[in-house]
Amino acid sequence: MAANLKITLTPAAEHAVRAGHPWVFADRVKSQNREGTSGELAIIYDRRNRYFAVGLYDALSPIRVRILVHGDSVRVDDDWFRDRIAVAARMRDEYFADGKTTGYRWVNGESDGLPGMVLDRYGAVGVVKVYTAAWLPCLSDGRFLDWVRSSCPAASSWVLRLSRNIHGPASKAGLADGDVLLGKREDVEVTTFIENGVTFEAEPVKGQKTGFFLDQRDNRSRVRDLARDADVLNVFSHAGGFSVHAAVGGARSATDVDISKHALDAATRNMQINRAHHPGVSQCRHKTVQADAFEWLANAAKDGASYDVVVIDPPSLAKRQAESVGALEAYQRLARNGVKLLRPGGVLVAASCSAHVSAEPFFKVVRQVAWQHGDAGSELFASGHAIDHPARIPEAHYLKCLAWKTE
Ligand code: SAH
């Protein structure tokens, strides 16, 4: 057996790891006793040759080591992984114990001490999404399934999703995006789950993210509370998450705009499956518009359309830091075009999921648009991450949402 992989860091990286940061970049590794392979444990020693942390090694990524534990008193073995998943999952299971929500995040990567790994629950289907090749060995040799069997008992099936950058190494390990690790493919391609009493379809195998945008749950509830008798416009609607909640809350009409016909078809089905249980949904007029939402929104006011609630939730507009200025300009344009459609007393709900745009500049842009529109309006909420999406490091903060009610 090869000797343990032993690594030392530059002083700055050592300091950062001691302060709790979970990543070590490749150029911060000062020395290592041998080449490592992705997925093995890297034992990190300080400048006095004392062991002080353990991480997962990734031979390919610029993030060379993802820290699992600090200190020297813990043994990282199968029990450790199982326990760490169990602790994170139990917190959510207890939070959602009333059964009104069966779609939520069990594990949120770095913020739950399991860097590069996300576990989502959709009813009886679990989805594991990994962002580093370091997790591939435990997925291909069955250890992962062993960990989650006891930690996440609600899931009787498991689907694997891979970030784009690891499709190559995954195929060498015999794994592919959308693999069904446990259960039957026909049971997991489309599944249903409940969100605050509302039923939705999710597509764990092929859908965006892990099959649905669970991160907007709390904001959808807030919109539901604002929607009585409202005409609601839901721009970048995906599968109609905000619209179905608005309909449950008594919206008169809901219009979903998205570029994807597939997403709009799902939105129509999501309305249908809730009709029988929610009188509001059966009474709400639902319309879908397949269009480029940037263009559509720019022209909508000219057609004389107006709404009581306008939700704007675009995809990430900045894939890297250099794009953040352009993204803020785009958010500003979207918000400007959105408020133009509001009736007096109407509400703009503007969201951003761009990790490279931080909360304050985003809120500032939306507030400016709102004030220019009318300075007697009021801010209803400015929100961040839901309880099942904790963000412990700056890089994990991505979601922000602001609601403004015009006078
Ligand atoms: N609000 C949704 C999530 C939106 S995700 C929810 O609550 O679940 C972003 C959506 O924007 C995706 O559905 C994607 O298909 C859509 N999209 C991306 N580019 C677009 C464009 N140019 N015009 C319209 N929709 C777009």
Short mmCIF file of C-alpha atoms and ligand atoms in Angstrom, two decimals:
data_model
loop_
_atom_site.label_atom_id
_atom_site.label_comp_id
_atom_site.label_asym_id
_atom_site.label_seq_id
_atom_site.Cartn_x
_atom_site.Cartn_y
_atom_site.Cartn_z
CA MET A 1 0.00 0.00 0.00
CA ALA A 2 1.25 3.49 -0.85
CA ALA A 3 2.34 5.69 2.03
CA ASN A 4 -0.12 8.35 3.16
CA LEU A 5 -0.19 11.40 0.92
CA LYS A 6 1.51 14.07 2.97
CA ILE A 7 1.22 17.73 2.01
CA THR A 8 2.55 21.02 3.31
CA LEU A 9 1.18 24.44 2.38
CA THR A 10 2.44 27.95 1.84
CA PRO A 11 2.18 30.08 5.02
CA ALA A 12 -0.81 32.03 3.63
CA ALA A 13 -2.69 28.83 2.75
CA GLU A 14 -1.87 27.32 6.14
CA HIS A 15 -3.30 30.40 7.78
CA ALA A 16 -6.46 30.25 5.62
CA VAL A 17 -7.05 26.57 6.38
CA ARG A 18 -6.54 27.16 10.10
CA ALA A 19 -9.10 29.96 9.85
CA GLY A 20 -11.59 27.48 8.44
CA HIS A 21 -11.41 27.89 4.67
CA PRO A 22 -12.08 24.56 2.99
CA TRP A 23 -10.05 24.96 -0.22
CA VAL A 24 -6.35 24.66 -1.00
CA PHE A 25 -5.42 25.78 -4.51
CA ALA A 26 -2.73 23.88 -6.42
CA ASP A 27 -0.28 26.78 -6.32
CA ARG A 28 -0.56 26.91 -2.52
CA VAL A 29 0.78 23.40 -2.07
CA LYS A 30 4.41 23.80 -0.96
CA SER A 31 5.38 20.14 -1.01
CA GLN A 32 3.97 16.66 -1.25
CA ASN A 33 5.71 13.34 -0.61
CA ARG A 34 4.41 11.72 -3.81
CA GLU A 35 1.89 12.20 -6.59
CA GLY A 36 -1.68 11.84 -5.42
CA THR A 37 -4.74 10.35 -7.06
CA SER A 38 -8.17 12.00 -7.04
CA GLY A 39 -10.26 10.83 -4.12
CA GLU A 40 -7.52 9.86 -1.70
CA LEU A 41 -7.07 11.55 1.63
CA ALA A 42 -4.35 14.18 1.86
CA ILE A 43 -2.83 14.61 5.30
CA ILE A 44 -1.76 18.19 5.81
CA TYR A 45 1.24 19.09 7.96
CA ASP A 46 2.21 22.51 9.21
CA ARG A 47 5.63 24.11 8.95
CA ARG A 48 6.70 22.40 12.17
CA ASN A 49 5.77 19.07 10.64
CA ARG A 50 2.69 18.66 12.82
CA TYR A 51 -0.41 17.13 11.30
CA PHE A 52 -3.27 19.66 11.40
CA ALA A 53 -5.91 18.85 8.76
CA VAL A 54 -7.20 16.17 6.40
CA GLY A 55 -8.66 16.81 2.98
CA LEU A 56 -9.80 15.14 -0.21
CA TYR A 57 -7.19 15.28 -2.95
CA ASP A 58 -8.13 16.20 -6.53
CA ALA A 59 -5.30 15.68 -9.00
CA LEU A 60 -7.03 17.63 -11.79
CA SER A 61 -8.78 20.61 -10.27
CA PRO A 62 -7.11 23.92 -9.45
CA ILE A 63 -8.72 23.32 -6.04
CA ARG A 64 -6.20 20.61 -5.19
CA VAL A 65 -7.39 19.75 -1.67
CA ARG A 66 -10.81 20.18 -0.09
CA ILE A 67 -10.54 20.14 3.69
CA LEU A 68 -12.67 17.62 5.58
CA VAL A 69 -11.41 18.01 9.14
CA HIS A 70 -9.24 20.37 11.10
CA GLY A 71 -7.24 19.09 14.04
CA ASP A 72 -5.64 15.74 14.70
CA SER A 73 -8.18 13.87 16.77
CA VAL A 74 -10.48 12.46 14.11
CA ARG A 75 -10.20 9.42 11.92
CA VAL A 76 -11.73 9.97 8.47
CA ASP A 77 -13.26 6.64 7.50
CA ASP A 78 -16.63 5.31 6.30
CA ASP A 79 -18.21 5.99 9.69
CA TRP A 80 -17.00 9.57 9.56
CA PHE A 81 -18.56 10.18 6.09
CA ARG A 82 -21.78 8.46 7.12
CA ASP A 83 -22.01 10.54 10.29
CA ARG A 84 -21.30 13.82 8.57
CA ILE A 85 -24.04 13.18 6.00
CA ALA A 86 -26.39 12.03 8.77
CA VAL A 87 -25.85 15.20 10.83
CA ALA A 88 -26.62 17.46 7.85
CA ALA A 89 -29.59 15.38 6.66
CA ARG A 90 -31.09 15.09 10.15
CA MET A 91 -31.12 18.87 10.56
CA ARG A 92 -33.26 19.22 7.41
CA ASP A 93 -35.44 16.18 8.13
CA GLU A 94 -36.29 17.69 11.51
CA TYR A 95 -36.89 21.13 10.05
CA PHE A 96 -39.32 19.74 7.46
CA ALA A 97 -40.80 17.12 9.79
CA ASP A 98 -44.40 18.29 9.28
CA GLY A 99 -44.36 16.56 5.87
CA LYS A 100 -45.54 19.66 3.98
CA THR A 101 -42.22 19.82 2.17
CA THR A 102 -40.51 16.73 0.74
CA GLY A 103 -38.13 18.49 -1.66
CA TYR A 104 -35.09 19.97 0.04
CA ARG A 105 -31.31 19.96 0.28
CA TRP A 106 -29.83 17.37 2.62
CA VAL A 107 -26.20 18.37 2.11
CA ASN A 108 -24.90 21.68 0.82
CA GLY A 109 -21.26 20.99 0.01
CA GLU A 110 -18.65 23.10 1.76
CA SER A 111 -21.24 24.64 4.05
CA ASP A 112 -22.00 21.21 5.52
CA GLY A 113 -18.37 20.12 5.66
CA LEU A 114 -18.67 17.88 2.58
CA PRO A 115 -16.91 20.00 -0.04
CA GLY A 116 -17.99 19.60 -3.65
CA MET A 117 -20.97 17.38 -2.82
CA VAL A 118 -24.66 18.28 -2.87
CA LEU A 119 -27.45 15.90 -1.85
CA ASP A 120 -31.04 16.83 -2.67
CA ARG A 121 -34.23 15.03 -1.77
CA TYR A 122 -37.24 14.88 -4.09
CA GLY A 123 -39.75 12.72 -2.22
CA ALA A 124 -38.35 9.19 -2.33
CA VAL A 125 -35.61 10.09 -4.83
CA GLY A 126 -32.18 11.26 -3.72
CA VAL A 127 -29.87 13.13 -6.07
CA VAL A 128 -26.14 13.41 -5.49
CA LYS A 129 -24.38 16.11 -7.48
CA VAL A 130 -20.60 16.25 -7.33
CA TYR A 131 -18.30 19.04 -8.44
CA THR A 132 -14.96 17.29 -7.96
CA ALA A 133 -13.48 14.04 -9.26
CA ALA A 134 -12.44 13.38 -5.67
CA TRP A 135 -15.87 11.87 -4.97
CA LEU A 136 -15.85 9.51 -7.98
CA PRO A 137 -14.13 6.53 -6.29
CA CYS A 138 -16.72 6.29 -3.50
CA LEU A 139 -19.50 6.57 -6.06
CA SER A 140 -18.16 3.81 -8.29
CA ASP A 141 -17.23 1.35 -5.53
CA GLY A 142 -20.60 1.54 -3.75
CA ARG A 143 -19.37 3.20 -0.53
CA PHE A 144 -21.50 6.28 -1.17
CA LEU A 145 -24.68 4.20 -1.32
CA ASP A 146 -23.68 2.53 1.90
CA TRP A 147 -23.29 5.94 3.60
CA VAL A 148 -26.65 7.30 2.48
CA ARG A 149 -28.65 4.16 3.08
CA SER A 150 -28.63 4.87 6.81
CA SER A 151 -28.17 8.67 6.71
CA CYS A 152 -30.96 9.48 4.24
CA PRO A 153 -33.48 6.65 4.65
CA ALA A 154 -36.29 8.56 2.90
CA ALA A 155 -34.58 8.00 -0.46
CA SER A 156 -35.18 4.58 -2.02
CA SER A 157 -33.55 5.62 -5.33
CA TRP A 158 -30.41 7.62 -6.06
CA VAL A 159 -29.47 9.57 -9.18
CA LEU A 160 -25.97 10.85 -9.93
CA ARG A 161 -25.39 14.31 -11.44
CA LEU A 162 -21.97 15.60 -12.42
CA SER A 163 -20.71 19.10 -12.95
CA ARG A 164 -19.58 19.63 -16.53
CA ASN A 165 -15.85 19.71 -15.73
CA ILE A 166 -15.74 16.11 -14.47
CA HIS A 167 -17.58 14.22 -17.22
CA GLY A 168 -14.22 12.98 -18.61
CA PRO A 169 -12.77 11.54 -15.38
CA ALA A 170 -16.20 10.14 -14.50
CA SER A 171 -16.43 8.13 -17.71
CA LYS A 172 -13.02 6.60 -16.92
CA ALA A 173 -14.51 5.52 -13.59
CA GLY A 174 -17.52 4.02 -15.42
CA LEU A 175 -19.88 6.81 -14.34
CA ALA A 176 -21.98 9.29 -16.32
CA ASP A 177 -24.21 12.27 -15.62
CA GLY A 178 -27.74 11.01 -14.99
CA ASP A 179 -26.71 7.51 -13.89
CA VAL A 180 -29.23 5.79 -11.67
CA LEU A 181 -27.14 4.48 -8.78
CA LEU A 182 -30.06 2.82 -7.02
CA GLY A 183 -33.60 2.10 -8.21
CA LYS A 184 -35.27 1.95 -11.61
CA ARG A 185 -34.75 4.61 -14.26
CA GLU A 186 -38.47 4.84 -15.02
CA ASP A 187 -39.15 5.73 -11.37
CA VAL A 188 -36.68 8.60 -11.26
CA GLU A 189 -36.81 10.32 -14.66
CA VAL A 190 -39.76 12.39 -13.53
CA THR A 191 -40.71 12.35 -9.90
CA THR A 192 -43.00 14.44 -7.73
CA PHE A 193 -42.37 16.15 -4.42
CA ILE A 194 -44.21 18.60 -2.17
CA GLU A 195 -43.18 22.15 -1.38
CA ASN A 196 -45.20 23.82 1.37
CA GLY A 197 -48.23 21.73 0.44
CA VAL A 198 -47.88 22.25 -3.32
CA THR A 199 -46.97 19.33 -5.60
CA PHE A 200 -44.28 19.73 -8.26
CA GLU A 201 -42.61 17.54 -10.83
CA ALA A 202 -38.83 17.31 -10.77
CA GLU A 203 -36.50 15.82 -13.37
CA PRO A 204 -33.53 14.47 -11.42
CA VAL A 205 -31.91 12.71 -14.40
CA LYS A 206 -31.94 15.46 -17.02
CA GLY A 207 -33.28 18.63 -15.40
CA GLN A 208 -31.36 21.80 -14.64
CA LYS A 209 -29.41 21.76 -11.36
CA THR A 210 -30.56 18.54 -9.67
CA GLY A 211 -34.04 18.64 -11.22
CA PHE A 212 -35.69 21.74 -9.72
CA PHE A 213 -34.75 25.09 -8.17
CA LEU A 214 -35.22 24.20 -4.51
CA ASP A 215 -33.34 27.31 -3.40
CA GLN A 216 -36.29 29.62 -4.15
CA ARG A 217 -38.72 27.83 -1.81
CA ASP A 218 -38.97 30.60 0.78
CA ASN A 219 -39.35 33.32 -1.85
CA ARG A 220 -42.10 31.35 -3.57
CA SER A 221 -43.95 31.24 -0.24
CA ARG A 222 -43.55 34.98 0.13
CA VAL A 223 -44.99 35.50 -3.35
CA ARG A 224 -47.88 33.20 -2.50
CA ASP A 225 -48.69 35.51 0.44
CA LEU A 226 -48.70 38.55 -1.87
CA ALA A 227 -50.77 37.08 -4.65
CA ARG A 228 -54.41 37.35 -3.60
CA ASP A 229 -56.47 38.58 -6.60
CA ALA A 230 -53.25 39.51 -8.41
CA ASP A 231 -52.27 39.21 -12.04
CA VAL A 232 -48.81 37.70 -11.72
CA LEU A 233 -46.03 37.79 -14.30
CA ASN A 234 -43.31 35.19 -13.72
CA VAL A 235 -40.30 35.92 -15.91
CA PHE A 236 -37.70 33.13 -16.27
CA SER A 237 -40.38 30.89 -14.86
CA HIS A 238 -38.77 27.48 -15.37
CA ALA A 239 -41.46 24.96 -14.29
CA GLY A 240 -43.75 27.61 -12.86
CA GLY A 241 -42.63 27.43 -9.23
CA PHE A 242 -43.61 30.99 -8.38
CA SER A 243 -46.82 30.82 -10.45
CA VAL A 244 -48.25 27.71 -8.86
CA HIS A 245 -47.63 29.15 -5.41
CA ALA A 246 -49.19 32.45 -6.50
CA ALA A 247 -52.23 30.53 -7.78
CA VAL A 248 -52.56 28.72 -4.46
CA GLY A 249 -52.42 32.14 -2.81
CA GLY A 250 -55.40 33.31 -4.88
CA ALA A 251 -53.83 34.93 -7.97
CA ARG A 252 -56.33 35.82 -10.67
CA SER A 253 -53.88 34.96 -13.43
CA ALA A 254 -50.29 33.78 -13.80
CA THR A 255 -48.17 34.26 -16.90
CA ASP A 256 -44.98 32.22 -17.21
CA VAL A 257 -42.27 33.43 -19.58
CA ASP A 258 -39.31 31.16 -20.36
CA ILE A 259 -37.16 30.34 -23.37
CA SER A 260 -37.58 26.63 -22.80
CA LYS A 261 -40.72 24.91 -24.09
CA HIS A 262 -39.82 21.91 -21.98
CA ALA A 263 -39.89 24.07 -18.83
CA LEU A 264 -43.20 25.69 -19.84
CA ASP A 265 -44.81 22.30 -20.50
CA ALA A 266 -43.74 21.30 -16.99
CA ALA A 267 -45.26 24.56 -15.67
CA THR A 268 -48.60 23.65 -17.30
CA ARG A 269 -48.49 20.18 -15.76
CA ASN A 270 -47.56 21.62 -12.35
CA MET A 271 -50.65 23.82 -12.48
CA GLN A 272 -52.79 20.85 -13.49
CA ILE A 273 -51.61 18.49 -10.78
CA ASN A 274 -52.50 21.01 -8.08
CA ARG A 275 -56.01 21.83 -9.33
CA ALA A 276 -57.83 19.18 -7.37
CA HIS A 277 -56.26 20.11 -4.03
CA HIS A 278 -56.09 23.89 -4.28
CA PRO A 279 -59.21 25.83 -5.33
CA GLY A 280 -57.01 28.85 -6.10
CA VAL A 281 -55.19 26.89 -8.80
CA SER A 282 -58.38 25.77 -10.52
CA GLN A 283 -59.57 29.39 -10.62
CA CYS A 284 -56.30 30.94 -11.79
CA ARG A 285 -55.91 31.67 -15.51
CA HIS A 286 -52.53 30.28 -16.56
CA LYS A 287 -50.70 31.42 -19.64
CA THR A 288 -47.26 30.48 -20.97
CA VAL A 289 -45.06 32.54 -23.29
CA GLN A 290 -42.04 30.98 -24.93
CA ALA A 291 -39.65 33.84 -25.60
CA ASP A 292 -36.28 35.35 -24.88
CA ALA A 293 -37.26 37.09 -21.67
CA PHE A 294 -34.76 39.93 -22.02
CA GLU A 295 -36.35 40.97 -25.33
CA TRP A 296 -39.88 40.14 -24.31
CA LEU A 297 -39.65 42.23 -21.14
CA ALA A 298 -38.15 45.16 -23.03
CA ASN A 299 -41.21 45.27 -25.29
CA ALA A 300 -44.00 44.21 -22.95
CA ALA A 301 -44.88 47.72 -21.71
CA LYS A 302 -45.42 48.92 -25.30
CA ASP A 303 -48.20 46.36 -25.66
CA GLY A 304 -50.01 47.96 -22.72
CA ALA A 305 -49.68 44.93 -20.43
CA SER A 306 -49.78 45.50 -16.67
CA TYR A 307 -49.55 43.26 -13.59
CA ASP A 308 -49.85 43.32 -9.81
CA VAL A 309 -46.80 41.15 -9.17
CA VAL A 310 -43.76 40.80 -11.44
CA VAL A 311 -41.18 38.14 -10.54
CA ILE A 312 -37.83 38.22 -12.37
CA ASP A 313 -35.52 35.28 -11.62
CA PRO A 314 -32.94 34.96 -14.42
CA PRO A 315 -30.23 32.30 -14.68
CA SER A 316 -26.75 33.23 -13.48
CA LEU A 317 -25.63 36.26 -15.48
CA ALA A 318 -21.96 36.23 -14.41
CA LYS A 319 -19.98 33.04 -14.86
CA ARG A 320 -16.82 34.77 -13.67
CA GLN A 321 -15.88 37.85 -11.66
CA ALA A 322 -15.05 39.89 -14.77
CA GLU A 323 -18.67 39.61 -15.88
CA SER A 324 -20.15 41.05 -12.70
CA VAL A 325 -20.39 44.65 -13.96
CA GLY A 326 -22.23 43.58 -17.11
CA ALA A 327 -24.48 41.39 -14.99
CA LEU A 328 -25.44 44.33 -12.74
CA GLU A 329 -26.34 46.35 -15.84
CA ALA A 330 -28.50 43.49 -17.06
CA TYR A 331 -30.21 43.22 -13.65
CA GLN A 332 -30.87 46.94 -13.78
CA ARG A 333 -32.44 46.70 -17.26
CA LEU A 334 -34.59 43.77 -16.23
CA ALA A 335 -35.79 45.55 -13.08
CA ARG A 336 -36.50 48.78 -15.02
CA ASN A 337 -38.54 46.91 -17.59
CA GLY A 338 -40.26 44.99 -14.80
CA VAL A 339 -41.41 48.03 -12.79
CA LYS A 340 -42.82 49.63 -15.94
CA LEU A 341 -45.36 46.80 -16.01
CA LEU A 342 -46.56 47.32 -12.44
CA ARG A 343 -49.95 48.74 -11.58
CA PRO A 344 -50.13 51.15 -8.62
CA GLY A 345 -49.50 49.15 -5.44
CA GLY A 346 -47.85 46.40 -7.48
CA VAL A 347 -44.83 44.39 -6.32
CA LEU A 348 -41.53 43.74 -8.08
CA VAL A 349 -39.69 40.61 -6.95
CA ALA A 350 -36.15 40.59 -8.38
CA ALA A 351 -33.73 37.73 -7.79
CA SER A 352 -30.11 36.99 -8.63
CA CYS A 353 -28.36 33.63 -8.47
CA SER A 354 -25.02 34.89 -9.79
CA ALA A 355 -22.32 33.93 -7.28
CA HIS A 356 -20.05 36.63 -8.70
CA VAL A 357 -22.55 39.38 -7.98
CA SER A 358 -22.73 39.96 -4.24
CA ALA A 359 -25.85 40.90 -2.35
CA GLU A 360 -25.17 44.57 -1.66
CA PRO A 361 -24.51 45.76 -5.23
CA PHE A 362 -27.48 43.74 -6.45
CA PHE A 363 -29.82 45.15 -3.80
CA LYS A 364 -28.49 48.63 -4.53
CA VAL A 365 -29.30 48.35 -8.23
CA VAL A 366 -32.83 47.11 -7.60
CA ARG A 367 -33.45 49.75 -4.90
CA GLN A 368 -32.28 52.49 -7.25
CA VAL A 369 -34.67 51.33 -9.96
CA ALA A 370 -37.47 51.22 -7.40
CA TRP A 371 -36.75 54.71 -6.01
CA GLN A 372 -36.56 56.17 -9.50
CA HIS A 373 -39.94 54.64 -10.13
CA GLY A 374 -41.53 56.23 -7.06
CA ASP A 375 -39.96 57.11 -3.75
CA ALA A 376 -43.01 56.42 -1.63
CA GLY A 377 -42.92 52.67 -2.18
CA SER A 378 -41.74 50.20 0.43
CA GLU A 379 -39.36 47.30 0.58
CA LEU A 380 -41.14 44.10 1.57
CA PHE A 381 -38.13 41.82 1.96
CA ALA A 382 -34.51 41.34 0.97
CA SER A 383 -33.64 37.70 1.39
CA GLY A 384 -30.73 35.30 1.06
CA HIS A 385 -30.36 31.60 1.57
CA ALA A 386 -32.98 29.22 2.91
CA ILE A 387 -32.19 27.11 5.95
CA ASP A 388 -31.44 23.99 3.90
CA HIS A 389 -28.96 25.96 1.72
CA PRO A 390 -26.60 27.33 4.38
CA ALA A 391 -23.68 29.38 3.03
CA ARG A 392 -20.70 29.17 5.34
CA ILE A 393 -18.04 30.55 2.99
CA PRO A 394 -18.25 33.66 0.81
CA GLU A 395 -18.09 31.55 -2.38
CA ALA A 396 -21.29 29.75 -1.39
CA HIS A 397 -23.38 32.92 -1.17
CA TYR A 398 -25.21 33.27 -4.46
CA LEU A 399 -28.94 33.74 -3.97
CA LYS A 400 -30.49 37.10 -3.19
CA CYS A 401 -33.98 38.39 -3.76
CA LEU A 402 -35.60 41.75 -3.12
CA ALA A 403 -39.29 42.65 -3.18
CA TRP A 404 -40.49 46.21 -3.60
CA LYS A 405 -44.07 47.44 -3.42
CA THR A 406 -44.86 50.57 -5.36
CA GLU A 407 -47.04 53.29 -3.86
N1 SAH B 1 -37.90 30.91 -11.14
C1 SAH B 1 -37.62 29.52 -11.40
C2 SAH B 1 -36.16 29.26 -11.68
C3 SAH B 1 -35.60 30.03 -12.84
S1 SAH B 1 -34.12 29.37 -13.43
C4 SAH B 1 -38.15 28.67 -10.27
O1 SAH B 1 -38.73 29.21 -9.32
O2 SAH B 1 -38.02 27.45 -10.32
C5 SAH B 1 -33.86 30.28 -14.88
C6 SAH B 1 -34.76 29.95 -16.05
O3 SAH B 1 -34.44 30.90 -17.08
C7 SAH B 1 -34.61 28.60 -16.70
O4 SAH B 1 -35.85 27.94 -16.72
C8 SAH B 1 -34.15 28.85 -18.14
O5 SAH B 1 -34.78 28.01 -19.10
C9 SAH B 1 -34.62 30.26 -18.33
N2 SAH B 1 -33.88 31.08 -19.32
C10 SAH B 1 -32.55 31.13 -19.57
N3 SAH B 1 -32.27 32.07 -20.50
C11 SAH B 1 -33.45 32.63 -20.86
C12 SAH B 1 -33.83 33.66 -21.75
N4 SAH B 1 -32.93 34.31 -22.47
N5 SAH B 1 -35.15 33.98 -21.85
C13 SAH B 1 -36.07 33.33 -21.11
N6 SAH B 1 -35.77 32.35 -20.26
C14 SAH B 1 -34.49 32.00 -20.11
#
